[in-house]
Tab-separated table of C-alpha atoms and ligand atoms in Angstrom:
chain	number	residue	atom	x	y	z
A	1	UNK	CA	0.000	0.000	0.000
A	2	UNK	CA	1.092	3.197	-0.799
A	3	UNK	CA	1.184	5.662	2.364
A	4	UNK	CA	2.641	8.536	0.672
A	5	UNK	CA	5.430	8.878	2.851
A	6	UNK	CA	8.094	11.217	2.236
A	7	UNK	CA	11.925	10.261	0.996
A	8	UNK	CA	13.088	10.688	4.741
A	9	UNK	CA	10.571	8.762	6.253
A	10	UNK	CA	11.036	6.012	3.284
A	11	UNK	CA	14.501	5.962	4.394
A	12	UNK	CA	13.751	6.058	8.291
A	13	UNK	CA	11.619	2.982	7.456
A	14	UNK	CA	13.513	0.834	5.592
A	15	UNK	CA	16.690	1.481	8.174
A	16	UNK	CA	14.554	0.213	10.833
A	17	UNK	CA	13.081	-2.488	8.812
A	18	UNK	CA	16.202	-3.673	7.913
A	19	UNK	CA	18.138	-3.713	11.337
A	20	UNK	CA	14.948	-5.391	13.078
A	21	UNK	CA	15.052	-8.071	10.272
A	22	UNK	CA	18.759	-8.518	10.767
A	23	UNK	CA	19.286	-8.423	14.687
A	24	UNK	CA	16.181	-8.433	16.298
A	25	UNK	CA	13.822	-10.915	14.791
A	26	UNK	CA	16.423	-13.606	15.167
A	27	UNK	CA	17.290	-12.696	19.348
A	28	UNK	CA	13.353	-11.945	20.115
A	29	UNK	CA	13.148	-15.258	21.740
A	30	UNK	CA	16.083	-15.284	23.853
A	31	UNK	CA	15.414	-11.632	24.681
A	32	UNK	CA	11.572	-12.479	25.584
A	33	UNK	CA	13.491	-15.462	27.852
A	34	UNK	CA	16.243	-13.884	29.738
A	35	UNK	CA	14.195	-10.732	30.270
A	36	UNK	CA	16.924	-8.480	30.552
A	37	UNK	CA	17.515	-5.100	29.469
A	38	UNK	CA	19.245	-5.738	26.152
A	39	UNK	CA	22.185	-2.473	26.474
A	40	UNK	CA	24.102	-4.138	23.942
A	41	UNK	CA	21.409	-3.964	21.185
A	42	UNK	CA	20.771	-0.066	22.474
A	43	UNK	CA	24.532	0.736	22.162
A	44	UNK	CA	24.157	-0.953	18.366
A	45	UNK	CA	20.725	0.995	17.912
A	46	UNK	CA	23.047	4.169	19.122
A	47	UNK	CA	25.701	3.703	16.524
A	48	UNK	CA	23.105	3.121	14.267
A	49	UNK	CA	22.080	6.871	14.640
A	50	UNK	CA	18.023	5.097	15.830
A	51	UNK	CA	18.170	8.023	18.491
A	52	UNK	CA	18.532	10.657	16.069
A	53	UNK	CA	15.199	10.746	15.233
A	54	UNK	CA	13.657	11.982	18.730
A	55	UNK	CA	16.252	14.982	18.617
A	56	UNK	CA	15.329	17.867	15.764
A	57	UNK	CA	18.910	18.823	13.598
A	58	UNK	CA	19.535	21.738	16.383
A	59	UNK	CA	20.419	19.287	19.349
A	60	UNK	CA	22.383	16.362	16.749
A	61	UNK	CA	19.280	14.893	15.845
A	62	UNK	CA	17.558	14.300	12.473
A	63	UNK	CA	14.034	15.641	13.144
A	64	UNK	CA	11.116	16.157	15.510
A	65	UNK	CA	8.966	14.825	13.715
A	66	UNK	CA	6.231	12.138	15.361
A	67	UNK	CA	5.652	10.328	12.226
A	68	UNK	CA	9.310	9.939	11.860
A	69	UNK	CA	9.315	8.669	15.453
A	70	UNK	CA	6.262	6.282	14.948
A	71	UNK	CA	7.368	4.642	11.786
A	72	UNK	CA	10.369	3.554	13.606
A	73	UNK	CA	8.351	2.305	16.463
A	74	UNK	CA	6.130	0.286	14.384
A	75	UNK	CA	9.370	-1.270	12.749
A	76	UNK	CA	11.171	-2.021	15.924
A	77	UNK	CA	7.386	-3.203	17.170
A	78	UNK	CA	7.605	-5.775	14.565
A	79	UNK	CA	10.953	-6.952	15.837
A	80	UNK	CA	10.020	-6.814	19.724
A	81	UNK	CA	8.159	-4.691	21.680
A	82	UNK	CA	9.988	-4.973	24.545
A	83	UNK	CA	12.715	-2.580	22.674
A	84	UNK	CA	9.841	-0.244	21.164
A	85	UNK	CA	8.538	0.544	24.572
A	86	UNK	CA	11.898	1.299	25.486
A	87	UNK	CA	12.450	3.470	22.526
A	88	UNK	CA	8.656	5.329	23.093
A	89	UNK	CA	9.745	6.274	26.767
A	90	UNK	CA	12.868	7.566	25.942
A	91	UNK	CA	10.768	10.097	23.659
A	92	UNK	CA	8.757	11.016	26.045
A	93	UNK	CA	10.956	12.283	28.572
A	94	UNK	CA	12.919	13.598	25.415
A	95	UNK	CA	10.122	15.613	23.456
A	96	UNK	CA	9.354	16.883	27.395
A	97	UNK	CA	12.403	18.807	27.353
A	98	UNK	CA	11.985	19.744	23.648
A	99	UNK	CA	8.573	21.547	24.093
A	100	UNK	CA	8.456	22.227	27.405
A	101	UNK	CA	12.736	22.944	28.517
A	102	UNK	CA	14.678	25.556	28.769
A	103	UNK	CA	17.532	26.286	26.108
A	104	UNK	CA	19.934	25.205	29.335
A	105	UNK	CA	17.846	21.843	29.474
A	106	UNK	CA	18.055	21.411	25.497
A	107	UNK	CA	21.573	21.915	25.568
A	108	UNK	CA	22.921	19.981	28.079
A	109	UNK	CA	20.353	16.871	27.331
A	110	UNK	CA	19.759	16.860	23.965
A	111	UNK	CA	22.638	16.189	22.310
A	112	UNK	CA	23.736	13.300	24.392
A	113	UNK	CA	19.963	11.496	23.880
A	114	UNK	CA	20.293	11.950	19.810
A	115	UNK	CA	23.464	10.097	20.391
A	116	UNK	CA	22.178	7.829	22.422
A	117	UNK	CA	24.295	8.056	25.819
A	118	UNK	CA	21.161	9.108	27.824
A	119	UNK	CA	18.456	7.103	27.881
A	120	UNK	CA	15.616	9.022	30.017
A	121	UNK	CA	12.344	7.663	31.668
A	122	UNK	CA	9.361	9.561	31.979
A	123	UNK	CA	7.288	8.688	36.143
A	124	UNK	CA	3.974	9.806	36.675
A	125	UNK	CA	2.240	6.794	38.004
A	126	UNK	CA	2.549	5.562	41.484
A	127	UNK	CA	1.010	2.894	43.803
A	128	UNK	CA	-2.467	4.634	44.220
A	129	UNK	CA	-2.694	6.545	41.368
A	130	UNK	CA	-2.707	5.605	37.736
A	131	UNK	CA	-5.745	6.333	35.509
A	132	UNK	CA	-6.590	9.138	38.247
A	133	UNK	CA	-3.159	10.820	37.793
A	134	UNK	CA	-3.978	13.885	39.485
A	135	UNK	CA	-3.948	12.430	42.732
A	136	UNK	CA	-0.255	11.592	43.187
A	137	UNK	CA	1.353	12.379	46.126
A	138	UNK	CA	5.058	12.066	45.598
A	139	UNK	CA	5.951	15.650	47.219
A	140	UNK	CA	8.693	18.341	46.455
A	141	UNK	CA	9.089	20.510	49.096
A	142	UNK	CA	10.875	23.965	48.695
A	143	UNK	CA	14.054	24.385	50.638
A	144	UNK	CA	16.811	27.135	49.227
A	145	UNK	CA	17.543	26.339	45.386
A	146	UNK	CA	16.022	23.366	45.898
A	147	UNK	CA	13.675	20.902	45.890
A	148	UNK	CA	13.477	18.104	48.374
A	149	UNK	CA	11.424	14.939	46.635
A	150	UNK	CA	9.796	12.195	48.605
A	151	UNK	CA	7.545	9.181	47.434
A	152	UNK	CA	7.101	6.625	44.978
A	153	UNK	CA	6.813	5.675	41.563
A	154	UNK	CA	5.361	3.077	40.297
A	155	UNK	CA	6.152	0.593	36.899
A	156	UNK	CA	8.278	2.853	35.467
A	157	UNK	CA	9.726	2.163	32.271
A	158	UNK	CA	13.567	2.327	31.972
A	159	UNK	CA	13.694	2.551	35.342
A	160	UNK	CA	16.882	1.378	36.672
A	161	UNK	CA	18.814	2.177	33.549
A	162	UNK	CA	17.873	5.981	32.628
A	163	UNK	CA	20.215	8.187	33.122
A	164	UNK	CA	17.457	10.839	33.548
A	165	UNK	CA	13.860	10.646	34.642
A	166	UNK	CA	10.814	13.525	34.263
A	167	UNK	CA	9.332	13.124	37.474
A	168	UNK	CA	5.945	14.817	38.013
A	169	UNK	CA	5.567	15.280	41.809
A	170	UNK	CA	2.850	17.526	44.227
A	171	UNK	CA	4.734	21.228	44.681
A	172	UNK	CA	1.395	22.631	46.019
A	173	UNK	CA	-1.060	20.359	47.516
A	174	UNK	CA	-3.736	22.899	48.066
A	175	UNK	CA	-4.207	23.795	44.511
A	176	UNK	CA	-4.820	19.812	43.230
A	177	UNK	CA	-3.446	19.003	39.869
A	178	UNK	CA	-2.593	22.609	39.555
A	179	UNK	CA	0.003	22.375	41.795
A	180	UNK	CA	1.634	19.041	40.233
A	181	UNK	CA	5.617	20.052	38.787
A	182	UNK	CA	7.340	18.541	36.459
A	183	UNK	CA	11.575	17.857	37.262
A	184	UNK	CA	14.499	16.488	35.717
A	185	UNK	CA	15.914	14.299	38.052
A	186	UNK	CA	19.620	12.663	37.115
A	187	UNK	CA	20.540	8.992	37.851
A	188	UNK	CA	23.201	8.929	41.130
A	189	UNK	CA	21.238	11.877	42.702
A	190	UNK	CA	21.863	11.201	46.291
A	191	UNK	CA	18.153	9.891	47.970
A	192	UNK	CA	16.794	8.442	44.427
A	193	UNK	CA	17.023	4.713	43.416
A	194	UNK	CA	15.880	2.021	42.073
A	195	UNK	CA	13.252	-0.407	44.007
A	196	UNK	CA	11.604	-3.266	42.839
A	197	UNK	CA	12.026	-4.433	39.337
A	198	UNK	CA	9.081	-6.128	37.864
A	199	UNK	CA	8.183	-9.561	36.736
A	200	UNK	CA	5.999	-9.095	33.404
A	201	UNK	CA	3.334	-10.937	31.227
A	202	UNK	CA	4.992	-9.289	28.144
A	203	UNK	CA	7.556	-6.876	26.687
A	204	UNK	CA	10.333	-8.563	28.742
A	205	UNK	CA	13.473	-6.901	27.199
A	206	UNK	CA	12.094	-3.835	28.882
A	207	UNK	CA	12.513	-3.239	32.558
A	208	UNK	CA	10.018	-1.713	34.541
A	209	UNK	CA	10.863	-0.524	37.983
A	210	UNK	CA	9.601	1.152	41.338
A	211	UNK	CA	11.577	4.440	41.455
A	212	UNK	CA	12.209	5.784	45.170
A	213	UNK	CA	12.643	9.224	46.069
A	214	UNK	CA	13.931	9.791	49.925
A	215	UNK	CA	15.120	13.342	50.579
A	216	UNK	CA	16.061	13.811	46.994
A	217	UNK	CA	17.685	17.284	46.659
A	218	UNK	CA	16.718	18.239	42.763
A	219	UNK	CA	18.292	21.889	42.109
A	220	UNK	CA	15.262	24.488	40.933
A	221	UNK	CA	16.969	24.897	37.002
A	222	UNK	CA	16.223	20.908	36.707
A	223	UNK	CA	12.250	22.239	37.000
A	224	UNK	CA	10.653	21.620	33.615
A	225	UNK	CA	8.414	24.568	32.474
A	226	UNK	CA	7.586	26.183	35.375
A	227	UNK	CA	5.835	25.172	38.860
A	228	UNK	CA	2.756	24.479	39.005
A	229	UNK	CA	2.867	23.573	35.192
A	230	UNK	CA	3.289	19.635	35.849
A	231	UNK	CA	0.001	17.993	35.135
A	232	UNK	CA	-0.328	19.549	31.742
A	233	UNK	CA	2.882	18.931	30.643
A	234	UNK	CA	2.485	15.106	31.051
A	235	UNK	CA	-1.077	15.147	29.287
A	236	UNK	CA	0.217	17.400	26.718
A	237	UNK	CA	3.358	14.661	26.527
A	238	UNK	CA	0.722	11.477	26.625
A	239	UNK	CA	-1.513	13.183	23.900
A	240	UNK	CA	1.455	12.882	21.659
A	241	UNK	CA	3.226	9.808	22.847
A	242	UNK	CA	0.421	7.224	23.139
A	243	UNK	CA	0.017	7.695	19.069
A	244	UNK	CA	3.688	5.946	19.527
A	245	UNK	CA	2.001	3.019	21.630
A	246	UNK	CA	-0.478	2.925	18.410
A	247	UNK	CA	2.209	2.352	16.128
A	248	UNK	CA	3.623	-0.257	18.603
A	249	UNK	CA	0.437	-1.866	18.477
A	250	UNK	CA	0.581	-2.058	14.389
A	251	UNK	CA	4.092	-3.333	14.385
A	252	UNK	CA	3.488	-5.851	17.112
A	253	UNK	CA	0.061	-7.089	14.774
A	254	UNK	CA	1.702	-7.106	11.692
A	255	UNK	CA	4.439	-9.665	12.912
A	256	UNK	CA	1.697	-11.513	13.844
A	257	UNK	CA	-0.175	-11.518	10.137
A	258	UNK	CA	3.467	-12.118	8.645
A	259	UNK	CA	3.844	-15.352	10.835
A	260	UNK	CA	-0.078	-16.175	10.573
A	261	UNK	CA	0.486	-15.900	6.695
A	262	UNK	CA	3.650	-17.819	6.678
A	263	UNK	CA	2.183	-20.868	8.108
A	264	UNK	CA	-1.164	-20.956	6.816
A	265	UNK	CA	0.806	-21.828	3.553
A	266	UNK	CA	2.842	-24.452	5.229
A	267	UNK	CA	0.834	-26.373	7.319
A	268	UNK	CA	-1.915	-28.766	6.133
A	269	UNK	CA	-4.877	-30.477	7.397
A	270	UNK	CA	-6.927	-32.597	5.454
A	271	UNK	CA	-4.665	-32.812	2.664
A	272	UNK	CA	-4.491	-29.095	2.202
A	273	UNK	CA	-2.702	-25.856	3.529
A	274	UNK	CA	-5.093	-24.594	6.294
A	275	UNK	CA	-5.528	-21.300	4.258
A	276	UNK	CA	-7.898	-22.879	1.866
A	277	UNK	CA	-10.375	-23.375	4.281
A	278	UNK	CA	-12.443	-20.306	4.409
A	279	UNK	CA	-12.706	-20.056	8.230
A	280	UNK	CA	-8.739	-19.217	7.814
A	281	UNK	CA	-9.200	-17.046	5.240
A	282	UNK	CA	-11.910	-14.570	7.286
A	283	UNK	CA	-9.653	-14.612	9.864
A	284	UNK	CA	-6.685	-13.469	7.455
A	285	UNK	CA	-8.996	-10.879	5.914
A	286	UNK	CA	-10.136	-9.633	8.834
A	287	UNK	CA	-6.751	-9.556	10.390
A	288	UNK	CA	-5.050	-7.384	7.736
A	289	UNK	CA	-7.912	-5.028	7.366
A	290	UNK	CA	-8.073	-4.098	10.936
A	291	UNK	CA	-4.298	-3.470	10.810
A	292	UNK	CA	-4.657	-1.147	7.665
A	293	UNK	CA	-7.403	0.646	9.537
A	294	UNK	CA	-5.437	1.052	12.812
A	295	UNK	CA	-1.959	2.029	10.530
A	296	UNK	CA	-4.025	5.243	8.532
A	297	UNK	CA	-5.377	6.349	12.132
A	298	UNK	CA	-1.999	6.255	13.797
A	299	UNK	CA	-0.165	7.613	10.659
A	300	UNK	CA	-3.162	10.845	10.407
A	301	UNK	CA	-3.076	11.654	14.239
A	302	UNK	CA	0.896	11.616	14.121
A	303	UNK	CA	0.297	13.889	10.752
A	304	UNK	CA	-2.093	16.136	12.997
A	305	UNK	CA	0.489	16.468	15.418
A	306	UNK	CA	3.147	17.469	13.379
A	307	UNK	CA	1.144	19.871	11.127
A	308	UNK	CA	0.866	22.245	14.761
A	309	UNK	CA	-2.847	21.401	15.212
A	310	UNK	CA	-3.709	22.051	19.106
A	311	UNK	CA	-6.425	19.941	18.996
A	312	UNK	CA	-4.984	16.510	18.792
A	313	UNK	CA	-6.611	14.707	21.836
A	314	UNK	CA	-9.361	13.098	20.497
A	315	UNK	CA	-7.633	11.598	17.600
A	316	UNK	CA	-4.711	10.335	19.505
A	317	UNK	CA	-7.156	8.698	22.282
A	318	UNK	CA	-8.595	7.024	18.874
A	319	UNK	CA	-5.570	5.809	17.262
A	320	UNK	CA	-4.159	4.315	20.237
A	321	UNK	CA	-7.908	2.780	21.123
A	322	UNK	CA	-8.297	1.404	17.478
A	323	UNK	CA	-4.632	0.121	17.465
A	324	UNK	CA	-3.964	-1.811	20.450
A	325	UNK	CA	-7.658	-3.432	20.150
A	326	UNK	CA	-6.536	-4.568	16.561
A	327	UNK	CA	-3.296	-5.832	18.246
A	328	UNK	CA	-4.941	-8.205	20.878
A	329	UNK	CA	-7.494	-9.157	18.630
A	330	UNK	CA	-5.190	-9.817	15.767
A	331	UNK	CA	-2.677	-11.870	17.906
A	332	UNK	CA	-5.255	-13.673	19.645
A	333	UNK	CA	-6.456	-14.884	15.918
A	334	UNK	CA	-2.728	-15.556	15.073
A	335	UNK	CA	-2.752	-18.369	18.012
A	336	UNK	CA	-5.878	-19.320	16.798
A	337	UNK	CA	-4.502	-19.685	13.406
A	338	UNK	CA	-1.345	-21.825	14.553
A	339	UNK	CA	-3.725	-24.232	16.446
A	340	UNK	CA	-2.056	-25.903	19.538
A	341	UNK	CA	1.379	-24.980	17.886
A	342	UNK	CA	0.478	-21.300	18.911
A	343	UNK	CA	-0.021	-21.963	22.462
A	344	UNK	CA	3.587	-23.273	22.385
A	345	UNK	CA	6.586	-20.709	22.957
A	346	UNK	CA	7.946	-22.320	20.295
A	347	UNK	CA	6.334	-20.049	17.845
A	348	UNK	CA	6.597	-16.190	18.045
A	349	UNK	CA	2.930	-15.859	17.825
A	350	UNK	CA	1.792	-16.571	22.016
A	351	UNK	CA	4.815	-13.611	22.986
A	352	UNK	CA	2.817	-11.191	20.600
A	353	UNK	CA	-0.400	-11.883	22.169
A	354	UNK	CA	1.448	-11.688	25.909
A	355	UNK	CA	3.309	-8.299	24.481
A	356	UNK	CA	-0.164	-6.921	22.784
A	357	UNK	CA	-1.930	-7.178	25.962
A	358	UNK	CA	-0.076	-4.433	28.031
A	359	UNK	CA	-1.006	-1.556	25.216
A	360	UNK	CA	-4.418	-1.573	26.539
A	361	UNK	CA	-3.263	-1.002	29.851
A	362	UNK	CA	-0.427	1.730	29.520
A	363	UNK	CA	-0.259	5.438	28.613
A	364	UNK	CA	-3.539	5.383	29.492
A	365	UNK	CA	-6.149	2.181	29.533
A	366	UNK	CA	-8.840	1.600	26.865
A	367	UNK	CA	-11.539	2.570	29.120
A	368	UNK	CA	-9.591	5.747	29.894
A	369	UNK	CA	-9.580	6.459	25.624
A	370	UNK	CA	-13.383	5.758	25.379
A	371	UNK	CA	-13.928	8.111	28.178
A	372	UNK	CA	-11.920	10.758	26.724
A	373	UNK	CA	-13.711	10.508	22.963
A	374	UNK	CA	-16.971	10.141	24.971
A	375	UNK	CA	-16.517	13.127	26.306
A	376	UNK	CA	-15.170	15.534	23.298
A	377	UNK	CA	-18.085	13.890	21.606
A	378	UNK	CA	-20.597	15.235	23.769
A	379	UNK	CA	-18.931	18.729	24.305
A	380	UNK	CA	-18.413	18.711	20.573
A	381	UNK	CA	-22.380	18.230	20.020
A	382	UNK	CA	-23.038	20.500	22.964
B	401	FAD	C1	4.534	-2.524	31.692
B	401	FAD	C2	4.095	-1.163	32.134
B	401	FAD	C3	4.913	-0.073	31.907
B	401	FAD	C4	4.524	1.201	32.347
B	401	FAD	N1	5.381	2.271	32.165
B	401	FAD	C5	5.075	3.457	32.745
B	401	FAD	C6	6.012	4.544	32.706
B	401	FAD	O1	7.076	4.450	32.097
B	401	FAD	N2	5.705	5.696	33.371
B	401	FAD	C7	4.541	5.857	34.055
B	401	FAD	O2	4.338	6.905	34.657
B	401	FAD	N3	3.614	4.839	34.106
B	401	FAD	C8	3.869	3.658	33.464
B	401	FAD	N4	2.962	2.621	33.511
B	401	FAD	C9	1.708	2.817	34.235
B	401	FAD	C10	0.447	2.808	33.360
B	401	FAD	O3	0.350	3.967	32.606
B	401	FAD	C11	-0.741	2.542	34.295
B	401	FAD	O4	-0.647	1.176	34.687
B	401	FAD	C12	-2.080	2.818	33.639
B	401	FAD	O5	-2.254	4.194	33.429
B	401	FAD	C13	-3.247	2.285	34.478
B	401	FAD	O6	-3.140	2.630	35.814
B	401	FAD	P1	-3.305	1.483	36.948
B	401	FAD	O7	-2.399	0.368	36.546
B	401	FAD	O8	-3.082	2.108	38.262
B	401	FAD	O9	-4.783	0.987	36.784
B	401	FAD	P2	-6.081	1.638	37.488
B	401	FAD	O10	-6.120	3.094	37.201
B	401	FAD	O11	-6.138	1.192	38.901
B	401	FAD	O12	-7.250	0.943	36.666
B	401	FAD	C14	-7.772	-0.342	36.982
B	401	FAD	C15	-8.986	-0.620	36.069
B	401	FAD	O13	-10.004	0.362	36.305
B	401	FAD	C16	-10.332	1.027	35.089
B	401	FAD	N5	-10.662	2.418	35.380
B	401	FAD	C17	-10.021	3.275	36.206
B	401	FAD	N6	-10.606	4.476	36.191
B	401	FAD	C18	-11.639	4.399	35.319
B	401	FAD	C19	-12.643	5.301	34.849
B	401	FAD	N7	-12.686	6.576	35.261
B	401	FAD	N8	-13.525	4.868	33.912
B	401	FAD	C20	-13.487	3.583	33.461
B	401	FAD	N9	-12.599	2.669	33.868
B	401	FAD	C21	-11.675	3.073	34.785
B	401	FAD	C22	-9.079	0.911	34.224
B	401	FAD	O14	-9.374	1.078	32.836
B	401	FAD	C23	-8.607	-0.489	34.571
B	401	FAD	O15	-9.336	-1.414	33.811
B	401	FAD	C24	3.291	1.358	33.030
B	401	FAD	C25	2.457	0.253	33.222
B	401	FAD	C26	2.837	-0.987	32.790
B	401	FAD	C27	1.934	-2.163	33.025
């Protein structure tokens, strides 16, 4: 299909394509099994110039553009998803600084993510508040320069190995989410570490951690935007960045077509490849068309974005809604398709359906989507 991409997106495409059909597809097994952070393949992705395209030319970079960023997630999404959530965090943090930092910030972070020496993670959740985000309670407290941080964050992605985590704590508990700041806080600060790494259904090669803050001193120039400014600086962030856990979604069902298509020719049942029967075949059909459907949505809301429109909520809410359905529904059919062979870890096609679950969940559940559409819907027909 033609997408009428442009010759740098063509070319961001096919280098992604090319380096998750060479190195990734081949270790997405082992890295699914030792569930490790794979630094090796990041230092490779590094020299490969992957980071480049979070950064725009000013910083080292190649661009700011989201659909320059999304194509390569749905490529490395094809590979293993474990790495594309890795990748889609980084950004986060990353276009946080870009639209929201200093020229300080830019300059001293910038250049050293587009080359890939800082990977950042981006902490909002915690243990009693996730779809309700405004009701965090992680605290920074005033005290000099300085801000003293205390609390915890919950399944953070990246957590243990970024070099540099947004953090979105409570500077003003009076005033609600009004009062939520944004800060950049720098791995080795003294009072912030690591806890508890977790133990996942899916995307293993990522690593998701508790983060602990315990009397961390953050300096007042590491404040993103300004106090106060917090809460809309990670929705802002999550209405561009959950289009990227759309594309992830594509990637991770179109694997799961490729395989599904793969052995539909190969394997036979009464004397003929199970793709003649037409029960197959609907399946097939359906599969691809919901994946074309979900791939134009993500590809127009990450065109929105990057044409300056303001009003890109709705439309990201529906591309990452439309997507990740398509995924678990698509990967679901691609056990179906492989019979008892695709309940097997044998086959790639059970770790898509264990990866495609969890983007429903993050950057904002499915319910949480609906209820945001829902409600432009209504105010739109007001
Ligand atoms: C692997 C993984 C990686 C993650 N990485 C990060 C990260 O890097 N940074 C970060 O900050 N967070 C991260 N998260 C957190 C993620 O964004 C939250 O898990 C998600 O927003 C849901 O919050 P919760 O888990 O607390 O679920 P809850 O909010 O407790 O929701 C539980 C159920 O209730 C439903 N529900 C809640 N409120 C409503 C409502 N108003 N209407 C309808 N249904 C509702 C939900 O849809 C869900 O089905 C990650 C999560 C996972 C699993």
């Amino acid at each position: 299909m033609n997408y009428f991409l442009s010759e740098q997106e063509e070319m961001v495409k096919n280098l992604f394509s090319e380096y998750v059909d060479k190195r990734i597809i081949p270790l997405r097994k082992e890295l699914d099994e030792k569930h490790e952070f794979p630094r090796e393949i990041f230092q490779e992705m590094a020299r490969q110039d992957f980071f480049r395209i979070m950064v725009p030319e000013a910083y080292g970079g190649l661009s700011d553009s989201i659909m320059l960023l999304n194509l390569g997630l749905e490529e490395l999404s094809r590979g293993d998803a474990g790495i594309s959530v890795a990748f889609a965090v980084d950004a986060i943090a990353t276009k946080g600084v870009l639209l929201y930092g200093n020229d300080a910030q830019k300059q001293k972070y910038l250049p050293g993510i587009a080359d890939g020496n800082i990977l950042t993670a981006f902490a909002i959740t915690e243990p009693g508040a996730g779809s309700d985000a405004a009701s965090i309670k992680t605290k920074a407290v005033k005290k000099g320069n300085k801000y003293v941080l205390d609390g915890v964050k919950q399944f953070i992605t990246n957590g243990e190995f970024a070099d540099l985590v947004m953090v979105i704590a409570v500077t003003d508990p009076s005033k609600r989410y009004k009062g939520h700041t944004a800060f950049l806080v720098e791995k080795g600060t003294p009072g912030f570490s690591p806890g508890k790494r977790e133990d996942k259904m899916g995307i293993r090669s990522s690593v998701t951690n508790e983060l602990l803050f315990d009397g961390c001193e953050v300096p007042e120039e590491n404040i993103v935007g300004s106090p106060g400014q917090g809460f809309y600086i990670a929705l802002g962030l999550l209405d561009r960045s959950r289009i990227g856990i759309g594309a992830q979604a594509v990637g991770i069902a179109q694997a799961a077509l490729d395989e599904s298509l793969k052995y539909s020719h190969i394997r036979e049942q009464f004397g003929k490849p199970i793709n003649s029967f037409q029960a197959v075949q609907i399946m097939l059909a359906d599969m691809a068309t919901q994946i074309e459907a979900s791939r134009l949505l993500v590809y127009h809301a990450s065109r929105l974005v990057d044409s300056g429109d303001k009003d890109i909520t709705k439309t990201s809410a529906m591309a990452k809604l439309m997507a990740t359905d398509t995924a678990m529904k698509v990967t679901t059919d691609a056990v179906q398709i492989f019979g008892g062979y695709g309940y097997m870890k044998e086959y790639p096609v059970e770790k898509m359906m264990r990866d495609a679950k969890v983007t429903q969940i993050y950057e904002g559940t499915n319910q949480i989507q609906r209820n945001v559409i829902a409600a432009r819907l209504i105010k739109e027909t007001k």
